[in-house]
Tab-separated table of C-alpha atoms in Angstrom:
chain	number	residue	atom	x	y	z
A	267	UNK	CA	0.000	0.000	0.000
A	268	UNK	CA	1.165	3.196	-0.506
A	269	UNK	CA	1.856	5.636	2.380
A	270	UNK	CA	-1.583	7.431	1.759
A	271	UNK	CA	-3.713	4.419	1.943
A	272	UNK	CA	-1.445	2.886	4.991
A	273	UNK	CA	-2.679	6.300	6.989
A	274	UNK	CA	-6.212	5.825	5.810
A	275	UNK	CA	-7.096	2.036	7.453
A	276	UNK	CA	-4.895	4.273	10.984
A	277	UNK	CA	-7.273	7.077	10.773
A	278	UNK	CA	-10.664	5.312	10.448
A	279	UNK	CA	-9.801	2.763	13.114
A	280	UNK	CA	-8.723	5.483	15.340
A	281	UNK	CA	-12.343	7.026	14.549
A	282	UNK	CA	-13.756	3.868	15.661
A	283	UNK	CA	-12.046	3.590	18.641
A	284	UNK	CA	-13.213	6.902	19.718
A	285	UNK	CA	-16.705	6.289	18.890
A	286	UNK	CA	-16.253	3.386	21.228
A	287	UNK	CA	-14.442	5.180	24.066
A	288	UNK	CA	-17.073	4.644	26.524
A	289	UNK	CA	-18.613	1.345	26.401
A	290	UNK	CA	-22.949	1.410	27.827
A	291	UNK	CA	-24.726	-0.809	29.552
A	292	UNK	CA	-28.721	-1.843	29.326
A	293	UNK	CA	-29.958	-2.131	32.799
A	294	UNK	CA	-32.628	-3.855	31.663
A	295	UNK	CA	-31.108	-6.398	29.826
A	296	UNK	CA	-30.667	-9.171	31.770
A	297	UNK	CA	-29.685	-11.263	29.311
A	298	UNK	CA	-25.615	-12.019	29.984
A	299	UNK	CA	-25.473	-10.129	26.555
A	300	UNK	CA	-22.324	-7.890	28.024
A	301	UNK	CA	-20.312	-11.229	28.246
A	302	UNK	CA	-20.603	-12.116	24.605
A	303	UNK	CA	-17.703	-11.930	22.369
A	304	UNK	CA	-19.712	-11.354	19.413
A	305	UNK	CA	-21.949	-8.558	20.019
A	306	UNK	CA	-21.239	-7.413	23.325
A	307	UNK	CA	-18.413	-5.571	25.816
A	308	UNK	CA	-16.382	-8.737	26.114
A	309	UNK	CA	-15.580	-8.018	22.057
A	310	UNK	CA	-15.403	-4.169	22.602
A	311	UNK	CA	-12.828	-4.831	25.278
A	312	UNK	CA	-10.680	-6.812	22.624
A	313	UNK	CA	-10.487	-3.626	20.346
A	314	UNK	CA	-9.551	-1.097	23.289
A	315	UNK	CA	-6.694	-4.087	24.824
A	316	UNK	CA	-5.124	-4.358	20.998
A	317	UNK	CA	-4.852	-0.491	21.100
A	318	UNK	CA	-3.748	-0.304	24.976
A	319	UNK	CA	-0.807	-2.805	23.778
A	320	UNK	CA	0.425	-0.730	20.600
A	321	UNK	CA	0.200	2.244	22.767
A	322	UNK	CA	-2.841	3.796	20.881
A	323	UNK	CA	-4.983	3.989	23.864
A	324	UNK	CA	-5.231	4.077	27.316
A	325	UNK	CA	-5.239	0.823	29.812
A	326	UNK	CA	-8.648	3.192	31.785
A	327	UNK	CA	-10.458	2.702	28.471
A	328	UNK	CA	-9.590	-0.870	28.042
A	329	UNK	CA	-10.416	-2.082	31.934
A	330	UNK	CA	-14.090	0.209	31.485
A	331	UNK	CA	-14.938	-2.284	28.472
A	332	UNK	CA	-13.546	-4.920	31.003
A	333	UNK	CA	-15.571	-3.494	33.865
A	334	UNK	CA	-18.563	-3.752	31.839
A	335	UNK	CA	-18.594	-6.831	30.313
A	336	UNK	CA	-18.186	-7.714	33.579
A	337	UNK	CA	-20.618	-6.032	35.563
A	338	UNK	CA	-22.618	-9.032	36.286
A	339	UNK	CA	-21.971	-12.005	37.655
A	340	UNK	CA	-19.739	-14.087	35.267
A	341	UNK	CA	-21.834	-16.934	33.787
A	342	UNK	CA	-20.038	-20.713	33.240
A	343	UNK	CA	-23.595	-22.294	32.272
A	344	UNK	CA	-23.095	-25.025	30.324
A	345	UNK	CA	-24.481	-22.952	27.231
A	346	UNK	CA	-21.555	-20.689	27.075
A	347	UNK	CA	-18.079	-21.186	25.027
A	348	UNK	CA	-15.547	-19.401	23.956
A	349	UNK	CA	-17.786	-16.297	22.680
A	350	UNK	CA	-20.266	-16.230	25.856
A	351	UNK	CA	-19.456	-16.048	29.452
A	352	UNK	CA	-16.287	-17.370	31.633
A	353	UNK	CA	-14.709	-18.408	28.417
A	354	UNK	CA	-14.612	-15.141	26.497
A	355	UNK	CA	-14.201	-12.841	29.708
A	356	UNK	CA	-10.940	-15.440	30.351
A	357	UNK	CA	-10.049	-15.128	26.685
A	358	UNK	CA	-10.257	-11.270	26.851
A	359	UNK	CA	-8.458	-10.868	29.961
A	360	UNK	CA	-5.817	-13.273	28.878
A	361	UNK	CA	-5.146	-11.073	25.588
A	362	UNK	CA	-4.949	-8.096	27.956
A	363	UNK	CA	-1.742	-10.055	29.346
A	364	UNK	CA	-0.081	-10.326	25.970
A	365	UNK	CA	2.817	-8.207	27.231
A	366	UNK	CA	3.456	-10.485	30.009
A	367	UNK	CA	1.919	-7.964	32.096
A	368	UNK	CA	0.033	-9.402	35.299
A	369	UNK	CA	-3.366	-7.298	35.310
A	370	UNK	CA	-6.039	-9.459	35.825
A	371	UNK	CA	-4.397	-12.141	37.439
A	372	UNK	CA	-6.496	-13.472	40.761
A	373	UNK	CA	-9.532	-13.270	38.693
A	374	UNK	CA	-7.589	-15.312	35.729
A	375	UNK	CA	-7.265	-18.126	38.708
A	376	UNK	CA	-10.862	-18.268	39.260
A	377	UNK	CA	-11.862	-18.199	35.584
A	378	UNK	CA	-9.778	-20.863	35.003
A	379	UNK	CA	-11.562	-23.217	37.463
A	380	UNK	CA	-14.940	-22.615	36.068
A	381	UNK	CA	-13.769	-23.127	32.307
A	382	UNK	CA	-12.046	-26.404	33.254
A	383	UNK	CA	-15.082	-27.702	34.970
A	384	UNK	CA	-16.898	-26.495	32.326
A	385	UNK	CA	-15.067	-28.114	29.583
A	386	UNK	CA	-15.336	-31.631	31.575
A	387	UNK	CA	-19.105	-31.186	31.900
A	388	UNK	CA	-19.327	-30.415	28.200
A	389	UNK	CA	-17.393	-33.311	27.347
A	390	UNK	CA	-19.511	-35.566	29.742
A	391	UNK	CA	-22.455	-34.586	28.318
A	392	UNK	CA	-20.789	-34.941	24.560
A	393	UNK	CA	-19.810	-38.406	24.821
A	394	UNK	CA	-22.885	-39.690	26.726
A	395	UNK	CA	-24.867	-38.165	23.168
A	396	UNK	CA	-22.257	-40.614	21.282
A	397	UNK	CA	-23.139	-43.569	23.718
A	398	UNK	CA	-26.789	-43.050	23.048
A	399	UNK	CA	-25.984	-43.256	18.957
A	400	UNK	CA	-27.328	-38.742	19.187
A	401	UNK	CA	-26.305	-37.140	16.536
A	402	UNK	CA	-24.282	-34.131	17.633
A	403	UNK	CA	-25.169	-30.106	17.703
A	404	UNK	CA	-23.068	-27.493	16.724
A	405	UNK	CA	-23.473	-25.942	20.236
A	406	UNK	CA	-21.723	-29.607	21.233
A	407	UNK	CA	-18.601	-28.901	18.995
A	408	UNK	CA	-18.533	-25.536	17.453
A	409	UNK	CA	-16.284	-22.683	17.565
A	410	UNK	CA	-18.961	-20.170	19.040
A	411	UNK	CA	-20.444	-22.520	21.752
A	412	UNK	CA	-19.125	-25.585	21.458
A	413	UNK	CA	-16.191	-27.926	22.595
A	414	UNK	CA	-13.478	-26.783	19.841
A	415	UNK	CA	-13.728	-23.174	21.029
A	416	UNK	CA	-13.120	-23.950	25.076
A	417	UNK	CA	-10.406	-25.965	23.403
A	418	UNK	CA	-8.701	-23.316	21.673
A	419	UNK	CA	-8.956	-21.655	24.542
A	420	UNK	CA	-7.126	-23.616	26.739
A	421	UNK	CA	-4.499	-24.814	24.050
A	422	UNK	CA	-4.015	-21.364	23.892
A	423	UNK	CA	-3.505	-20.212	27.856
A	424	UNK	CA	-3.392	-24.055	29.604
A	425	UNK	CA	-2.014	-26.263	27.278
A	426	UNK	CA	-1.218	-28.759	30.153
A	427	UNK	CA	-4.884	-28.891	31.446
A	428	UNK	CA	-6.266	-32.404	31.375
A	429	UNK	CA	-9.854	-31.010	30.066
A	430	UNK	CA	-7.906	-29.978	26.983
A	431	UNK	CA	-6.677	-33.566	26.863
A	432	UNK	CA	-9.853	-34.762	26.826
A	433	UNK	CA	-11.454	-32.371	24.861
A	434	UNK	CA	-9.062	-33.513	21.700
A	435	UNK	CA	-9.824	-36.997	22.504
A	436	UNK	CA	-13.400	-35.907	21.814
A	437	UNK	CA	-12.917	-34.652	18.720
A	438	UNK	CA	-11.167	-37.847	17.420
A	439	UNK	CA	-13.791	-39.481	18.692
A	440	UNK	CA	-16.071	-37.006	16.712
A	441	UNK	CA	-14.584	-37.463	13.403
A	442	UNK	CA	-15.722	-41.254	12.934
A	443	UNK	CA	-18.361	-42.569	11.965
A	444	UNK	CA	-22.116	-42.480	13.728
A	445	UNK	CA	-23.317	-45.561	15.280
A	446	UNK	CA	-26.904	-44.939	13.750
A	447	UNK	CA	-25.630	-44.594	9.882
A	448	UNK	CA	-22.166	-45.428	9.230
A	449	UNK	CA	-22.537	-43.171	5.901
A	450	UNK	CA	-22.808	-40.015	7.702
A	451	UNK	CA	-19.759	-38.552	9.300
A	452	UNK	CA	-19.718	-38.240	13.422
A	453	UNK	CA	-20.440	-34.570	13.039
A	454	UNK	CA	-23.711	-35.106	11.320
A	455	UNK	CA	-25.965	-32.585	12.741
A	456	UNK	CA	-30.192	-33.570	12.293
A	457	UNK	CA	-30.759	-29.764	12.742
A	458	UNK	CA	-31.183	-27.036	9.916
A	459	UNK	CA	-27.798	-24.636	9.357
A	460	UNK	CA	-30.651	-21.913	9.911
A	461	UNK	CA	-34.340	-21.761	10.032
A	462	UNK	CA	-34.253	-20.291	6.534
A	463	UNK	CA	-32.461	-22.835	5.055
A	464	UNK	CA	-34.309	-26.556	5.725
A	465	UNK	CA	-31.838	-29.337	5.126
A	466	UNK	CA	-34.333	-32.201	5.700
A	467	UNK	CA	-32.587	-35.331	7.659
A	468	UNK	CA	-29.571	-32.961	8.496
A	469	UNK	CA	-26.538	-32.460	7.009
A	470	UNK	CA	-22.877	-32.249	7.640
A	471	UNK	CA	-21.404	-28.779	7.746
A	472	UNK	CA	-18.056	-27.901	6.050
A	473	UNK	CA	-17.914	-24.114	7.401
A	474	UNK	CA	-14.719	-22.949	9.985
A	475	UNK	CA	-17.227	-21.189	12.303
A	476	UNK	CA	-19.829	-24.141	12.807
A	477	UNK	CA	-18.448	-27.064	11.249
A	478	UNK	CA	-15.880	-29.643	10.699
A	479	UNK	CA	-13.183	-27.284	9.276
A	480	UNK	CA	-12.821	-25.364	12.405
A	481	UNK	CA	-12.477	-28.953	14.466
A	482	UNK	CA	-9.310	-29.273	11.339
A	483	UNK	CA	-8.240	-25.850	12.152
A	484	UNK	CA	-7.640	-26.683	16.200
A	485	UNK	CA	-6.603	-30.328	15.664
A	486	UNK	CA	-3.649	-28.358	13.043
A	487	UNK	CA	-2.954	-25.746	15.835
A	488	UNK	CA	-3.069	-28.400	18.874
A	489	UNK	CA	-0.399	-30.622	16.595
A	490	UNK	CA	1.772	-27.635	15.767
A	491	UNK	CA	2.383	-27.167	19.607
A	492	UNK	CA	3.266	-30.456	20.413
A	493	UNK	CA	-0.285	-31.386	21.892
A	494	UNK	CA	-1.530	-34.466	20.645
A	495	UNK	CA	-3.477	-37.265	21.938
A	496	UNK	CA	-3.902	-41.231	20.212
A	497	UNK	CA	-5.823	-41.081	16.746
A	498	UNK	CA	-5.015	-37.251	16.555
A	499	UNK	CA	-3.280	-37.761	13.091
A	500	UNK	CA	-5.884	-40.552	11.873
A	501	UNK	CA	-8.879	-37.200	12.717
A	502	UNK	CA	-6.822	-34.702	10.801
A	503	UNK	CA	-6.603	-37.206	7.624
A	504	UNK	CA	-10.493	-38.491	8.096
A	505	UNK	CA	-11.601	-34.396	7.884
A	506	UNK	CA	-9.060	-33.893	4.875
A	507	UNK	CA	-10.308	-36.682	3.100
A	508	UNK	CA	-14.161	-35.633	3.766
A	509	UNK	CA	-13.152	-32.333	2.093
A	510	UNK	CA	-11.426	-34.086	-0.570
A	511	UNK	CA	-14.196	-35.743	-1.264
A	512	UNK	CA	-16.487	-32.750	-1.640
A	513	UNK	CA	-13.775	-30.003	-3.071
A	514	UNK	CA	-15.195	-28.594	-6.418
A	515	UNK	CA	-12.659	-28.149	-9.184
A	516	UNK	CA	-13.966	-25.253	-11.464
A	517	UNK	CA	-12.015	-22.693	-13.632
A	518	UNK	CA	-11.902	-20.061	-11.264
A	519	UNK	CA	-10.318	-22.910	-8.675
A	520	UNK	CA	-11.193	-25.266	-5.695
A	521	UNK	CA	-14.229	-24.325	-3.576
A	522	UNK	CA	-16.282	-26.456	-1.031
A	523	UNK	CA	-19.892	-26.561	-0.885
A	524	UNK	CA	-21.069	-25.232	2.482
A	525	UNK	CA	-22.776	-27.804	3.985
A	526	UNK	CA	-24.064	-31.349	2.524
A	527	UNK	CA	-27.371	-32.700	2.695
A	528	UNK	CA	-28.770	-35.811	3.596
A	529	UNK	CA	-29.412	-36.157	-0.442
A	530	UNK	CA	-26.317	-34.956	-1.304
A	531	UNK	CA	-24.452	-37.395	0.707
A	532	UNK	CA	-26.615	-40.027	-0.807
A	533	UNK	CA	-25.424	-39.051	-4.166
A	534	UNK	CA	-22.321	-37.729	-3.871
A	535	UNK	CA	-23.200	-34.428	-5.946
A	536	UNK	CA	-23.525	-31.170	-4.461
A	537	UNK	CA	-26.831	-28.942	-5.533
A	538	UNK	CA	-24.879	-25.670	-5.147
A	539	UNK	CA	-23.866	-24.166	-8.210
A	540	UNK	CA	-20.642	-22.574	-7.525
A	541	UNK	CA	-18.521	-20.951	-4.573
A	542	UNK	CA	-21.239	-18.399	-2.614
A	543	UNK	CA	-19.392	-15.464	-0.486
A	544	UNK	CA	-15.882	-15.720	-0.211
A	545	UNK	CA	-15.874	-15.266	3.932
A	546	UNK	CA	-14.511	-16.702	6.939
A	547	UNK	CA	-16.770	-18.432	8.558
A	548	UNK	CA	-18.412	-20.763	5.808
A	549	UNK	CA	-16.540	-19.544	2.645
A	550	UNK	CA	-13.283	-21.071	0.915
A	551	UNK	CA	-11.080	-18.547	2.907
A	552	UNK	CA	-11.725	-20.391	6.081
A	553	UNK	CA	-12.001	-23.785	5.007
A	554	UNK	CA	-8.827	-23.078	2.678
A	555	UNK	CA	-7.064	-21.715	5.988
A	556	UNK	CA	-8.025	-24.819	8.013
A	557	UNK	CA	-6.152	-27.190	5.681
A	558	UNK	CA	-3.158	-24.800	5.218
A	559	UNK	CA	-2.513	-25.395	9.104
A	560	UNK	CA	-3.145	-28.825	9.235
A	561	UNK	CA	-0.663	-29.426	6.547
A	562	UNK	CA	2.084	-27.266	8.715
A	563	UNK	CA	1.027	-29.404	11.536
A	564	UNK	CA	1.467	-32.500	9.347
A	565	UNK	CA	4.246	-31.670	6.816
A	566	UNK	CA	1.334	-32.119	4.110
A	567	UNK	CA	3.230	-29.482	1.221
A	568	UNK	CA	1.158	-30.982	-1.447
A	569	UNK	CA	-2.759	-30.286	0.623
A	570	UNK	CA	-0.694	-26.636	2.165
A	571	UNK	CA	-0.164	-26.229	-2.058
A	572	UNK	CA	-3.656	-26.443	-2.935
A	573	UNK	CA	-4.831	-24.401	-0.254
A	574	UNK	CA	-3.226	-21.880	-0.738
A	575	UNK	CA	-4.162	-22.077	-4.513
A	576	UNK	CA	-7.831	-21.734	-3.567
A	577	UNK	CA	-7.195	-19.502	-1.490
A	578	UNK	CA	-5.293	-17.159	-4.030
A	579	UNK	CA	-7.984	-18.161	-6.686
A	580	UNK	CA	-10.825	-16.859	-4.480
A	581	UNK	CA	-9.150	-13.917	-3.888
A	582	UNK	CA	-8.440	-13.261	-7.086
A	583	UNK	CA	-12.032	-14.253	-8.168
A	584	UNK	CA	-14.064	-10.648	-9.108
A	585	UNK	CA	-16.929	-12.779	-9.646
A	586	UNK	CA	-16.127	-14.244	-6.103
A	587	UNK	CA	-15.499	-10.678	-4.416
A	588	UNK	CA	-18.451	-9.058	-5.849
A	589	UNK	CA	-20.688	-11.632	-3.110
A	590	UNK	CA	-19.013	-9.452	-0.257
A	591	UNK	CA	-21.125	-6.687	1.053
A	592	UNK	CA	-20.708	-6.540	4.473
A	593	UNK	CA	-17.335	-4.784	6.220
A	594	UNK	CA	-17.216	-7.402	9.268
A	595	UNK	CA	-15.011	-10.206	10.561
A	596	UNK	CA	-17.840	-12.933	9.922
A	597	UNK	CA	-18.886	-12.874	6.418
A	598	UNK	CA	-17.205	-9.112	5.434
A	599	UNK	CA	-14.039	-7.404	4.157
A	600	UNK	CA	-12.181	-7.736	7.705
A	601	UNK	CA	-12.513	-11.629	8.068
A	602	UNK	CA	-11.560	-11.934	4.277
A	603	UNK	CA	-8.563	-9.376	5.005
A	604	UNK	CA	-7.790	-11.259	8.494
A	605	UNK	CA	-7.936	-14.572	7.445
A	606	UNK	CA	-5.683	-13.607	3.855
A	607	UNK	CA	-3.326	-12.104	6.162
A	608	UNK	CA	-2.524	-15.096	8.103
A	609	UNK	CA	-2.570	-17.308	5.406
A	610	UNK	CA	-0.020	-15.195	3.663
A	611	UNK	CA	2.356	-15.565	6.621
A	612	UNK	CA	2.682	-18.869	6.445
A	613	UNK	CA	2.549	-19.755	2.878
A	614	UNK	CA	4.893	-21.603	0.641
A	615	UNK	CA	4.253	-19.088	-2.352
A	616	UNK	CA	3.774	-15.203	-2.398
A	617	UNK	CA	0.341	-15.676	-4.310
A	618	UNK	CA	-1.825	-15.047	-1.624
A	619	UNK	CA	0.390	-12.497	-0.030
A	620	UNK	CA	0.110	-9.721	-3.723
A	621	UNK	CA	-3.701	-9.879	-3.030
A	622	UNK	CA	-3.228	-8.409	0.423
A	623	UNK	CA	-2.845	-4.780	-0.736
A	624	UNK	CA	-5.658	-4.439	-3.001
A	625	UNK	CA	-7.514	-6.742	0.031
A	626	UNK	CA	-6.758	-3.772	2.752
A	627	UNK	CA	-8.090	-1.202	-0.146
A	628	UNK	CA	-11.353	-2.694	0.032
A	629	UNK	CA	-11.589	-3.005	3.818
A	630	UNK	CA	-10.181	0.099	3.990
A	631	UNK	CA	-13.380	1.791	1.238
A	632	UNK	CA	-15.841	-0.308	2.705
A	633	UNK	CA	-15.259	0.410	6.441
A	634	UNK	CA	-14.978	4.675	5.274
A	635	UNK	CA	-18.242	4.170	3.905
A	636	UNK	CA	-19.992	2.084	6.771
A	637	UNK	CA	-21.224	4.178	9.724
A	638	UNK	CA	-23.783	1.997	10.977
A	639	UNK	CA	-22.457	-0.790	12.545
A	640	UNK	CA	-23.164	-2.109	15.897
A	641	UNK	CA	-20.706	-2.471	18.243
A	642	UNK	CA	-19.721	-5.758	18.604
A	643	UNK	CA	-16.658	-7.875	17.521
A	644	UNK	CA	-17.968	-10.415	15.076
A	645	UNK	CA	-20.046	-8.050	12.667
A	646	UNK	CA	-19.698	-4.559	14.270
A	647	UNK	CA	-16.989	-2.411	14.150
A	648	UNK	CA	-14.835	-3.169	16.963
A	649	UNK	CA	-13.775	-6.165	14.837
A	650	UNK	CA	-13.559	-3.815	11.504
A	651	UNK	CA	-11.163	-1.569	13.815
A	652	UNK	CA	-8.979	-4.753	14.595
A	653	UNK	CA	-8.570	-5.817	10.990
A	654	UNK	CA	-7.421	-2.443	10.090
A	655	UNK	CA	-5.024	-2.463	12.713
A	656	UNK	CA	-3.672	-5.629	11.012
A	657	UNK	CA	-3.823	-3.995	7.252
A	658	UNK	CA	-1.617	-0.623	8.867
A	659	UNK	CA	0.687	-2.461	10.897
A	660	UNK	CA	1.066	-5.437	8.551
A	661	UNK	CA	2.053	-7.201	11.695
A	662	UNK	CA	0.102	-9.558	14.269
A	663	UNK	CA	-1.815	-8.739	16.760
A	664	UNK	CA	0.147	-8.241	19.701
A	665	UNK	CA	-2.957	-9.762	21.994
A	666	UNK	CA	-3.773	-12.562	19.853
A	667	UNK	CA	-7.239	-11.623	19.364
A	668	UNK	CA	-7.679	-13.649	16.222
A	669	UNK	CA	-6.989	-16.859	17.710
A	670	UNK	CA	-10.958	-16.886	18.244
A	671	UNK	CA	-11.462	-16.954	14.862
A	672	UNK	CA	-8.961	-20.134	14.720
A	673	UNK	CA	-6.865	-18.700	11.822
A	674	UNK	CA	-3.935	-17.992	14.789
């Protein structure tokens, strides 16, 4: 980028940020919403902790987002995860430690407790659902709510911890086949990817946010840190074979179907046309990101090759591009950005590394142009201000914040 357009992705985050100064609080909203990661303080505390750490903003500003996602009591229900509750306040105040700092320490200890209990309840309740021949949930394994989030947080902050042990154990488990139909995959979910969208007797999702490529993505990340349990390798090949399986070859490269249906598994033919949105959390940029770190964790150069093709081909795709609309981490210009930018890092070529200019040019229009977002990290604009953080600095977060998007 060129020194003009490197200032412009500085100045509108710093706009953001200042728009979020003060975080708010609805007194009668009783609904934990302050502790979500997505859409509430928890997330706006990430933003204000990345900027406290490059020196941007103030550590007052940062502990009042803290303060108020925190203003209630902490919730480790068994609904939450890694983007509700004791999970993301301990993921948030961990990040706030990046600089080996000790801020948040005695309430680290505590958190800590209730997410390891947590985790072995979850996986309790997980593996009871295999022994009655269930089919799983996403809230049972997901990213958002499920079992591979608490993982990645722990991998993350407690490697050691035996719940982390037997949360991977888990997900092998997860990745054979069901007892009730030994054609569908053990993540076979009988419910609908969203009310809009029926997928009648199920379906197996392929997305990094709610299916079986972010279980890849933290099975590549646990391996690449030396934490492995038996049948670890045998999970990463099963998942890399199911993509295999369903990758689409066209001219404008590989893509993967986002989810397969009941019929579609019968047949072995996908009913969707062609690659839909390019995004993180169900497009080929996540799904192409999961593989590329499971073939670092594996030594896999030929699977880290392709990819990274896809990955370049998407993002080189203007038919592909012109299906993003939205400026967020989720499904917008900042998860594309985020997820391109980590990918680039680690890649074997410099393809997908020359998109990453013209990448943080669209962010960097699209978020300029954008002035009613919400606040939140997943689609509002504290996650649009950490993304152009990452397209200014061109260099990683220093608190790790994407690691809960499992492209870290």
């Amino acid at each position: 980028m060129t020194t003009r357009t490197v200032g412009q992705p500085t100045r509108l985050a710093e706009a953001i940020a200042a728009r979020l100064a003060t975080p708010t609080l609805d007194a009668d909203d009783r609904s934990g919403r302050e502790q979500s990661l997505a859409h509430g303080a928890a997330g706006g505390a990430l933003l204000h902790i990345e900027r406290a750490l490059l020196g941007l903003g103030s550590w007052s500003t940062a502990h009042a987002w803290v303060a108020t996602a925190t203003t209630r009591a902490v919730s480790a229900a068994d609904d939450t995860g890694l983007y509700l509750g004791a999970p993301a306040i301990s993921f948030i105040l961990h990040a706030a430690q990046a600089d080996h700092t000790r801020r948040y320490g005695p309430a680290l200890s505590a958190l800590g407790t209730h997410v390891a209990l947590l985790a072995h309840r979850r996986v309790d309740a997980a593996l009871a659902r295999t022994d009655r021949g269930d089919t799983a949930t996403f809230a049972e394994y997901d990213l958002f709510s499920g079992l591979t989030g608490i993982g990645q947080l722990l991998l993350q902050h407690t490697p050691g911890n035996d719940a982390l042990e037997r949360i991977l154990d888990y997900l092998v488990r997860l990745t054979r086949p069901s007892r009730a139909d030994h054609q569908q995959p053990g993540w076979w979910v009988s419910h609908h990817p969203d009310p809009q969208l029926p997928t009648p007797g199920g379906h197996t999702n392929l997305g990094l946010a709610h299916g079986i490529s972010g279980v890849l993505a933290f099975l590549g990340a646990a391996l690449r840190r030396g934490t492995s349990v038996d049948g670890h390798a045998e999970a990463i090949a099963t998942i890399c074979a199911h993509l295999d399986a369903w990758r689409q070859d066209d001219e404008p490269g590989p893509w993967w179907p986002q989810w397969i249906t009941q019929d579609e598994l019968r047949t072995g033919r996908t009913r969707q046309p062609g690659p839909l949105r390019p995004s993180w959390c169900y497009g080929t940029p996540g799904i192409a990101r999961a593989q590329q770190i499971a073939a670092l964790a594996t030594g896999d150069t030929a699977r880290q090759t392709m990819a990274e093709h896809a990955l370049a081909a998407c993002l080189s795709d203007p038919a592909q591009l012109a299906h993003v609309t939205d400026t967020g981490l989720c499904h917008g210009w900042s998860g594309l950005h985020q997820t391109a930018w980590r990918a680039a890092h680690d890649a074997l070529s410099p393809e997908i590394g020359r998109q990453l200019p013209r990448l943080a040019e669209s962010l960097t229009q699209h978020a300029d142009h954008d002035h009613n977002r919400d606040t939140g990290l997943l689609d509002g604009a504290a996650g649009v201000a950490l993304a152009l953080h990452t397209a200014a600095r061109n260099e990683p977060p220093i608190s790790g914040w994407d690691a809960c998007l499992l492209i870290a």
